[in-house]
Coordinates of C-alpha atoms in Angstrom, one line a residue:
M1 CA -25.5 -2.6 -36.0
S2 CA -22.6 -5.1 -37.3
R3 CA -22.2 -8.4 -35.5
L4 CA -18.9 -7.4 -35.0
A5 CA -19.8 -3.8 -33.3
L6 CA -22.4 -5.6 -31.2
C7 CA -19.4 -7.6 -29.9
L8 CA -17.4 -4.8 -29.4
S9 CA -20.0 -3.3 -27.6
R10 CA -20.4 -5.7 -25.3
A11 CA -16.5 -6.2 -24.4
I12 CA -16.6 -2.6 -23.2
A13 CA -19.7 -2.8 -21.2
Q14 CA -18.0 -5.5 -19.5
V15 CA -15.0 -4.7 -18.8
T16 CA -15.9 -0.9 -17.6
G17 CA -18.9 -2.2 -16.6
A18 CA -17.5 -4.3 -13.2
A19 CA -14.4 -6.1 -12.1
L20 CA -13.7 -9.4 -13.5
G21 CA -12.5 -12.7 -11.4
P22 CA -12.8 -11.7 -7.6
Y23 CA -12.6 -14.4 -6.0
Q24 CA -9.6 -15.2 -7.9
T25 CA -8.2 -12.2 -7.1
A26 CA -9.3 -12.9 -4.1
V27 CA -7.5 -16.0 -3.3
V28 CA -4.1 -14.8 -5.0
R29 CA -3.4 -12.0 -3.1
I30 CA -4.0 -14.5 0.2
G31 CA -2.0 -16.2 -1.1
F32 CA 0.5 -14.0 -2.0
A33 CA 0.3 -11.7 0.7
G34 CA 0.2 -15.0 2.3
T35 CA 3.4 -17.0 1.6
W36 CA 5.1 -13.3 1.9
L37 CA 4.1 -12.6 5.8
L38 CA 5.1 -17.1 6.6
F39 CA 8.7 -15.7 5.0
L40 CA 9.1 -12.6 6.8
L41 CA 7.8 -14.8 10.0
R42 CA 10.3 -17.3 9.0
E43 CA 13.0 -15.6 8.8
Y44 CA 12.5 -13.4 11.6
P45 CA 15.3 -15.3 13.7
H46 CA 18.4 -14.1 10.3
R47 CA 16.3 -10.5 9.9
Q48 CA 19.8 -9.2 10.3
E49 CA 22.4 -11.1 7.8
L50 CA 19.5 -11.0 5.2
Y51 CA 18.4 -7.7 4.7
G52 CA 19.8 -5.4 8.5
P53 CA 22.7 -3.1 8.3
D54 CA 24.9 -4.9 9.0
A55 CA 23.9 -8.4 6.4
P56 CA 26.5 -9.1 4.1
W57 CA 25.6 -7.0 1.2
S58 CA 26.3 -4.2 2.8
F59 CA 25.0 -0.8 3.5
G60 CA 26.9 0.1 0.5
L61 CA 27.0 -2.2 -1.9
A62 CA 22.8 -1.6 -2.1
R63 CA 23.4 1.4 -2.9
Q64 CA 25.7 1.5 -5.4
L65 CA 23.7 -0.3 -7.3
T66 CA 20.4 0.9 -6.1
A67 CA 22.0 4.4 -8.0
D68 CA 22.6 1.6 -11.1
N69 CA 19.8 0.0 -11.7
H70 CA 17.1 2.4 -9.7
A71 CA 15.3 0.2 -7.9
F72 CA 13.2 1.3 -4.6
T73 CA 14.4 0.0 -1.5
A74 CA 13.0 1.9 1.5
L75 CA 16.0 0.5 3.6
L76 CA 18.5 2.0 1.9
S77 CA 17.0 6.1 3.2
S78 CA 18.8 5.2 6.6
D79 CA 21.6 2.6 8.7
G80 CA 20.1 2.8 11.5
Q81 CA 19.1 -0.4 13.1
A82 CA 16.1 1.3 14.3
F83 CA 14.7 2.4 10.9
F84 CA 15.1 -1.9 10.0
E85 CA 12.7 -3.0 12.6
I86 CA 10.3 -0.5 12.2
C87 CA 10.4 -1.2 8.1
Y88 CA 10.8 -4.8 8.5
F89 CA 7.3 -4.5 11.1
L90 CA 5.6 -2.7 8.2
A91 CA 6.3 -5.5 6.2
V92 CA 5.0 -7.9 8.8
L93 CA 2.1 -5.7 9.4
A94 CA 1.2 -5.7 5.7
G95 CA 1.1 -8.8 5.2
A96 CA -0.9 -9.9 7.5
L97 CA -3.8 -6.9 7.0
L98 CA -3.8 -8.2 3.0
V99 CA -4.2 -11.2 4.3
L100 CA -7.5 -10.0 5.9
G101 CA -8.5 -7.8 3.5
W102 CA -8.6 -4.8 5.3
R103 CA -8.2 -1.8 3.5
T104 CA -6.7 -3.4 1.0
R105 CA -6.3 -0.1 -0.9
A106 CA -3.2 1.1 1.1
T107 CA -3.1 -2.2 3.0
S108 CA -2.0 -4.0 -0.5
L109 CA 0.7 0.1 -1.6
L110 CA 1.9 -0.8 2.0
F111 CA 2.9 -4.4 1.0
M112 CA 4.7 -3.2 -2.5
V113 CA 6.3 -1.2 -0.7
G114 CA 7.3 -4.2 1.9
V115 CA 8.8 -5.9 -1.4
L116 CA 10.8 -4.1 -2.8
S117 CA 13.0 -2.4 -0.1
L118 CA 13.7 -5.8 1.7
Q119 CA 14.5 -7.5 -1.5
N120 CA 15.8 -4.6 -3.5
R121 CA 17.6 -4.5 -0.1
S122 CA 20.0 -7.5 -0.8
V123 CA 19.2 -8.2 -4.1
F124 CA 20.8 -11.8 -3.8
V125 CA 18.3 -13.2 -1.4
G126 CA 15.4 -15.3 -3.2
D127 CA 15.0 -18.4 -5.2
G128 CA 13.1 -17.5 -8.2
G129 CA 9.2 -16.9 -6.2
D130 CA 10.5 -14.1 -4.8
N131 CA 10.4 -12.6 -9.2
V132 CA 7.6 -13.5 -8.7
L133 CA 6.5 -11.8 -5.6
H134 CA 8.5 -8.8 -7.0
L135 CA 6.0 -8.1 -9.9
M136 CA 2.6 -9.3 -8.0
S137 CA 2.8 -6.8 -6.0
I138 CA 3.1 -4.2 -7.8
Y139 CA 0.3 -5.6 -9.9
L140 CA -2.2 -6.5 -7.0
V141 CA -1.8 -2.6 -5.4
F142 CA -4.4 -2.2 -9.5
T143 CA -7.4 -4.7 -8.4
R144 CA -10.2 -5.1 -6.8
C145 CA -9.2 -7.4 -4.7
G146 CA -10.7 -6.8 -1.6
Q147 CA -14.8 -7.7 -3.2
V148 CA -15.0 -11.1 -1.7
W149 CA -13.5 -12.7 1.6
S150 CA -12.5 -9.5 3.0
L151 CA -12.4 -7.6 6.4
D152 CA -13.3 -4.7 3.3
A153 CA -16.2 -6.7 2.2
R154 CA -18.0 -7.3 5.0
R155 CA -18.2 -3.7 6.0
A156 CA -19.5 -3.0 3.1
A157 CA -22.0 -6.0 2.9
R158 CA -23.2 -4.4 7.3
A159 CA -23.2 -1.0 5.6
S160 CA -25.4 -2.0 3.2
A161 CA -27.4 -4.3 4.5
A162 CA -28.4 -1.2 7.5
R163 CA -28.7 1.1 4.4
A164 CA -31.3 -1.4 3.7
R165 CA -33.5 -1.5 6.8
G166 CA -33.6 3.0 6.8
E167 CA -30.7 2.9 9.0
R168 CA -28.3 5.9 9.7
V169 CA -25.1 4.5 9.1
A170 CA -22.1 6.2 10.8
P171 CA -19.7 7.6 8.6
D172 CA -16.5 6.4 7.8
R173 CA -13.2 8.6 9.4
A174 CA -10.2 5.4 9.5
G175 CA -10.2 5.2 5.6
P176 CA -9.9 8.6 6.2
A177 CA -7.8 9.0 8.8
L178 CA -5.7 6.2 6.6
G179 CA -5.4 8.7 3.7
A180 CA -4.5 11.2 6.2
A181 CA -1.6 9.5 7.5
S182 CA -0.6 8.0 4.6
G183 CA 0.0 11.3 1.8
L184 CA 1.7 12.8 5.4
V185 CA 4.3 10.6 5.0
L186 CA 4.6 10.6 1.0
L187 CA 5.0 14.5 1.4
V188 CA 7.3 14.3 3.7
A189 CA 9.3 11.7 2.4
A190 CA 9.2 14.3 -1.2
L191 CA 10.9 16.6 0.6
T192 CA 13.4 15.5 2.4
G193 CA 14.9 12.8 -0.7
R194 CA 13.6 9.8 0.9
T195 CA 11.4 8.3 -1.9
G196 CA 14.2 5.1 -1.9
G197 CA 15.1 5.6 -5.2
G198 CA 13.5 5.8 -9.1
W199 CA 10.8 7.7 -9.7
L200 CA 7.4 5.2 -10.2
V201 CA 6.9 3.8 -7.0
P202 CA 6.8 7.3 -5.2
A203 CA 4.7 8.3 -9.5
L204 CA 2.7 5.5 -8.4
M205 CA 1.6 5.6 -4.6
W206 CA 1.1 8.9 -5.1
A207 CA -2.0 8.4 -8.4
T208 CA -3.4 5.6 -5.7
W209 CA -3.6 8.1 -3.0
A210 CA -4.9 10.6 -5.6
G211 CA -7.3 8.4 -6.7
A212 CA -8.4 7.4 -2.4
A213 CA -8.8 11.0 -2.5
L214 CA -10.8 11.8 -5.2
W215 CA -13.6 8.7 -4.7
W216 CA -13.7 10.3 -1.0
A217 CA -14.1 14.3 -2.1
A218 CA -16.7 12.7 -4.5
G219 CA -19.2 11.0 -1.8
R220 CA -18.2 14.1 0.4
W221 CA -19.3 16.6 -2.1
A222 CA -20.8 16.0 -5.1
R223 CA -23.8 16.3 -6.4
T224 CA -24.8 14.4 -7.6
P225 CA -23.4 10.5 -8.9
E226 CA -21.4 10.4 -12.1
P227 CA -17.7 11.3 -10.7
R228 CA -18.6 8.2 -8.7
I229 CA -19.7 6.5 -11.4
L230 CA -16.7 7.7 -13.4
L231 CA -13.8 6.9 -11.1
D232 CA -15.8 4.0 -10.5
V233 CA -15.4 2.2 -14.5
I234 CA -11.5 3.1 -14.0
A235 CA -11.4 1.1 -12.0
N236 CA -12.9 -1.5 -12.9
I237 CA -10.1 -1.1 -16.4
L238 CA -7.3 -0.9 -13.9
H239 CA -8.8 -4.0 -12.1
N240 CA -8.9 -5.7 -15.1
G241 CA -6.0 -5.2 -16.8
A242 CA -4.4 -6.1 -14.4
L243 CA -6.0 -9.2 -13.8
F244 CA -4.5 -9.9 -17.5
V245 CA -1.9 -8.3 -17.3
I246 CA -1.4 -11.4 -13.6
M247 CA -2.8 -13.9 -16.2
A248 CA -0.5 -13.0 -18.9
E249 CA 2.5 -13.4 -16.7
A250 CA 1.5 -16.7 -15.3
C251 CA 1.3 -17.9 -19.0
L252 CA 4.9 -16.6 -20.0
I253 CA 6.4 -17.6 -17.2
Y254 CA 5.8 -21.5 -18.3
A255 CA 6.0 -20.8 -21.7
T256 CA 9.7 -19.3 -21.1
A257 CA 10.5 -21.9 -19.0
G258 CA 9.0 -25.4 -20.8
W259 CA 10.8 -24.0 -24.1
Y260 CA 13.9 -22.8 -22.8
K261 CA 13.8 -26.5 -20.8
I262 CA 13.3 -27.6 -24.5
Q263 CA 17.0 -26.7 -25.2
G264 CA 19.1 -28.8 -22.5
S265 CA 20.0 -32.6 -23.6
R266 CA 18.7 -33.4 -20.1
W267 CA 15.2 -32.7 -20.4
Q268 CA 15.0 -34.2 -24.0
D269 CA 17.2 -37.7 -22.9
G270 CA 14.1 -37.5 -20.0
T271 CA 17.8 -37.5 -16.8
A272 CA 16.6 -33.6 -15.5
V273 CA 14.6 -34.1 -12.6
Y274 CA 16.9 -37.2 -11.0
Y275 CA 20.0 -33.9 -10.4
P276 CA 18.7 -32.3 -8.3
L277 CA 17.2 -34.4 -5.8
H278 CA 21.2 -35.4 -5.2
L279 CA 22.4 -31.8 -4.3
D280 CA 22.5 -31.4 -0.8
Y281 CA 21.1 -28.2 -0.9
F282 CA 17.9 -29.0 -2.7
S283 CA 17.8 -32.5 -0.4
P284 CA 15.8 -31.9 3.7
W285 CA 14.9 -35.6 3.0
P286 CA 17.4 -37.7 1.3
A287 CA 15.9 -40.6 1.8
L288 CA 12.6 -39.7 0.1
A289 CA 14.7 -38.3 -2.9
D290 CA 16.9 -41.9 -3.4
L291 CA 13.3 -43.3 -2.9
L292 CA 11.8 -41.1 -5.9
S293 CA 15.5 -41.3 -8.0
A294 CA 15.7 -44.7 -7.4
N295 CA 12.9 -45.3 -10.2
G296 CA 13.8 -44.5 -14.3
T297 CA 10.5 -45.3 -15.6
L298 CA 9.5 -43.1 -13.5
V299 CA 11.7 -39.9 -12.8
M300 CA 11.6 -40.0 -17.0
L301 CA 7.3 -40.0 -17.2
V302 CA 8.2 -36.9 -14.1
T303 CA 11.2 -35.0 -16.4
Y304 CA 9.0 -35.3 -19.9
G305 CA 5.5 -34.7 -18.1
T306 CA 6.6 -31.3 -16.1
V307 CA 8.2 -30.1 -20.5
M308 CA 4.9 -31.3 -21.6
V309 CA 2.6 -29.7 -18.9
Q310 CA 4.8 -25.7 -18.8
V311 CA 4.4 -26.1 -22.9
A312 CA 0.8 -26.9 -23.4
F313 CA -0.7 -25.0 -20.7
P314 CA -1.0 -21.7 -22.4
F315 CA -2.9 -23.2 -24.9
T316 CA -6.1 -25.2 -23.3
L317 CA -7.2 -20.8 -21.5
F318 CA -9.8 -22.1 -23.7
N319 CA -10.7 -25.3 -23.0
R320 CA -11.8 -25.5 -19.4
R321 CA -11.6 -29.0 -18.7
V322 CA -8.3 -29.9 -20.5
K323 CA -6.8 -26.2 -18.2
N324 CA -8.9 -27.4 -14.8
V325 CA -6.3 -30.6 -15.3
L326 CA -2.8 -29.2 -16.6
L327 CA -3.7 -26.7 -13.4
A328 CA -4.3 -29.9 -11.4
A329 CA -1.2 -31.0 -11.5
M330 CA 1.0 -27.8 -12.1
M331 CA 0.0 -27.4 -8.3
T332 CA 1.0 -30.6 -7.6
E333 CA 4.2 -30.7 -8.7
H334 CA 5.6 -27.2 -6.7
A335 CA 3.5 -29.5 -3.7
V336 CA 6.0 -32.3 -4.4
I337 CA 8.7 -29.5 -5.2
A338 CA 8.0 -27.8 -1.8
V339 CA 8.6 -31.0 -0.1
V340 CA 11.1 -32.7 -1.8
L341 CA 13.4 -30.4 -3.1
G342 CA 12.8 -28.6 0.2
L343 CA 11.0 -24.8 -1.6
P344 CA 8.2 -24.1 0.7
F345 CA 7.9 -20.3 -0.4
F346 CA 9.2 -20.9 -4.6
S347 CA 5.5 -23.3 -4.6
L348 CA 4.3 -21.4 -2.1
A349 CA 4.3 -18.0 -4.7
M350 CA 4.0 -20.4 -7.2
I351 CA 0.4 -22.0 -6.7
A352 CA -1.0 -18.7 -5.8
A353 CA 0.3 -17.4 -8.7
D354 CA -1.6 -20.9 -11.2
S355 CA -5.1 -19.3 -8.6
V356 CA -5.5 -17.0 -11.6
F357 CA -6.8 -20.3 -13.6
L358 CA -9.2 -21.2 -10.4
P359 CA -12.6 -21.8 -11.8
T360 CA -15.1 -19.8 -10.0
S361 CA -17.5 -22.2 -9.3
F362 CA -14.6 -24.3 -7.9
L363 CA -13.6 -21.3 -5.6
R364 CA -17.2 -20.5 -4.3
R365 CA -17.6 -23.6 -2.9
L366 CA -14.6 -23.7 -0.8
G367 CA -15.7 -20.5 0.0
G368 CA -18.7 -22.2 1.6
W369 CA -16.9 -25.0 3.2
A370 CA -14.9 -22.5 4.7
A371 CA -18.1 -21.1 6.1
R372 CA -19.5 -23.5 7.5
A373 CA -16.6 -25.2 9.8
R374 CA -15.9 -21.3 10.6
E375 CA -19.8 -22.6 11.8
R376 CA -19.3 -25.2 13.4
V377 CA -15.8 -24.3 15.1
F378 CA -18.5 -21.0 17.1
R379 CA -21.2 -23.4 17.4
R380 CA -18.4 -25.5 19.8
S381 CA -16.8 -22.0 20.9
G382 CA -19.9 -20.7 21.8
P383 CA -23.4 -19.5 20.8
E384 CA -23.8 -19.7 17.2
L385 CA -23.3 -16.7 14.7
P386 CA -24.4 -15.6 11.4
V387 CA -23.2 -16.9 9.1
Q388 CA -22.1 -14.1 6.5
R389 CA -23.3 -15.0 2.7
L390 CA -20.7 -15.0 0.0
P391 CA -21.6 -12.6 -2.1
E392 CA -22.1 -13.2 -5.8
A393 CA -20.3 -11.8 -8.9
D394 CA -23.3 -9.4 -9.8
E395 CA -23.8 -7.9 -6.1
Q396 CA -20.4 -7.3 -5.2
P397 CA -20.4 -3.6 -3.0
R398 CA -18.1 -1.5 -4.2
V399 CA -15.9 -0.8 -1.5
G400 CA -12.4 1.9 -2.2
F401 CA -11.3 2.9 -5.2
G402 CA -9.9 0.2 -6.3
A403 CA -10.0 -1.6 -3.9

C-alpha cells in the first residue's frame, strides 16, 4: 500500500472512528450557552422592549421581514403575551440545561430554536456577538458536545460502571419521553402551519428527531450491533465536520476583520483604537478610557498589534506554540474590550469561539483544578464525596445519537 493510501485510510478511520475534540466542544458548548443565558437573565427586565409583542420593531414589521428573508422564529406564531413569556422561559431553560449538559441532543436543538427565535424577532438588537452566537447555535446541533463535563457523561459513566460490576441498569425513560414530547410538538407545529418560517430549521429539527429515534430503536430492537455502529459513524462524521466548520468560522472572522482593518486609514496610521474609547456609548468607565488613550505609544501598539494578531492567527494553526501565544493575546484583548468598552456579551461570545483552539492538555488540567475545587467545597460543607475522574479521549462513553 502506498504512503498516500495509508495516510488517507488513517484519516478516514480517525474521522469516522471517534468524535474529535471532546474537551474543545464541551467548552464551546458551555461558553456559548452560558453567554446566552447571562444575556437573557441580564435583559429579563427589558425583555418586552427587546423581543415582546410591544417592542419598537413591531410584530407586523417582523412578519414582513421574515416573509422576505425566510428567517426562522417561533415568536411570530402568535403575538400573545403568554406565548412570548413561555418562549422566553424555554430559551432561558435551554441555556441552563445546555451549560449543565443534560440531554445535550435535545437541549442543543431547543437552544438553537431559542436563539434563532429571539434574534430573528428583533434583528436590530445585538452588538456583533449575536451573529457569532446565531451561527454557533446551529453548529452545536451537529456536535457530540456532551462527551465530557456534562450530566450526560456522568450518567453514561455510571451506567458503564454498573454494567462492569454485573449490575442491572434501569432502562432510560426520560430520553424516550422527551423524544415523544418533542415529536408531538413538531407534528402539531407542522399540521397547524406554525413552523416559524422557512424550511431549513424545521427540516433540521425533524432530521435530528428521526436520528434520535433511530438510535433508540436500534438499541432496543436490533439483534446485531451493526445498526448502532453505523449510526455512531454517521454521528462522528457530523460532529467532526461541525467542529471543522466552527474552527473555520473563527478563522474567517479574524481574517476578514484583520484584512478590512488594513484598508482603513485610521488603522494604517495607528490611531483607530483611540476613537471608540471616547464614544459615550462605549465608555462605561470614562476615567479608564482616558487613562488608556492618554499614551499615544500604547494606542499605536494596540492598534497595530490587533491587526497583526487577527491577520496572522489563521496561518499559525500548524505551529502550536505560536498559536497558543496569539490565542492568549486575543482572549486577553476581548476581556479588555468587555471591561473598557462595555461589551461583555460580545467578548464572551468571541472568547467562546476562540476556545475551540485551546490545547487538550490545558483543558484537562483545567478540569482537574475544577474537580479538586469541588472536592474541597464538598469536604468543607459535608461528608467527603468521591470525585468523578474525567474520561480520556479514547474511553469516552457514548451518550446517544450525536450527543
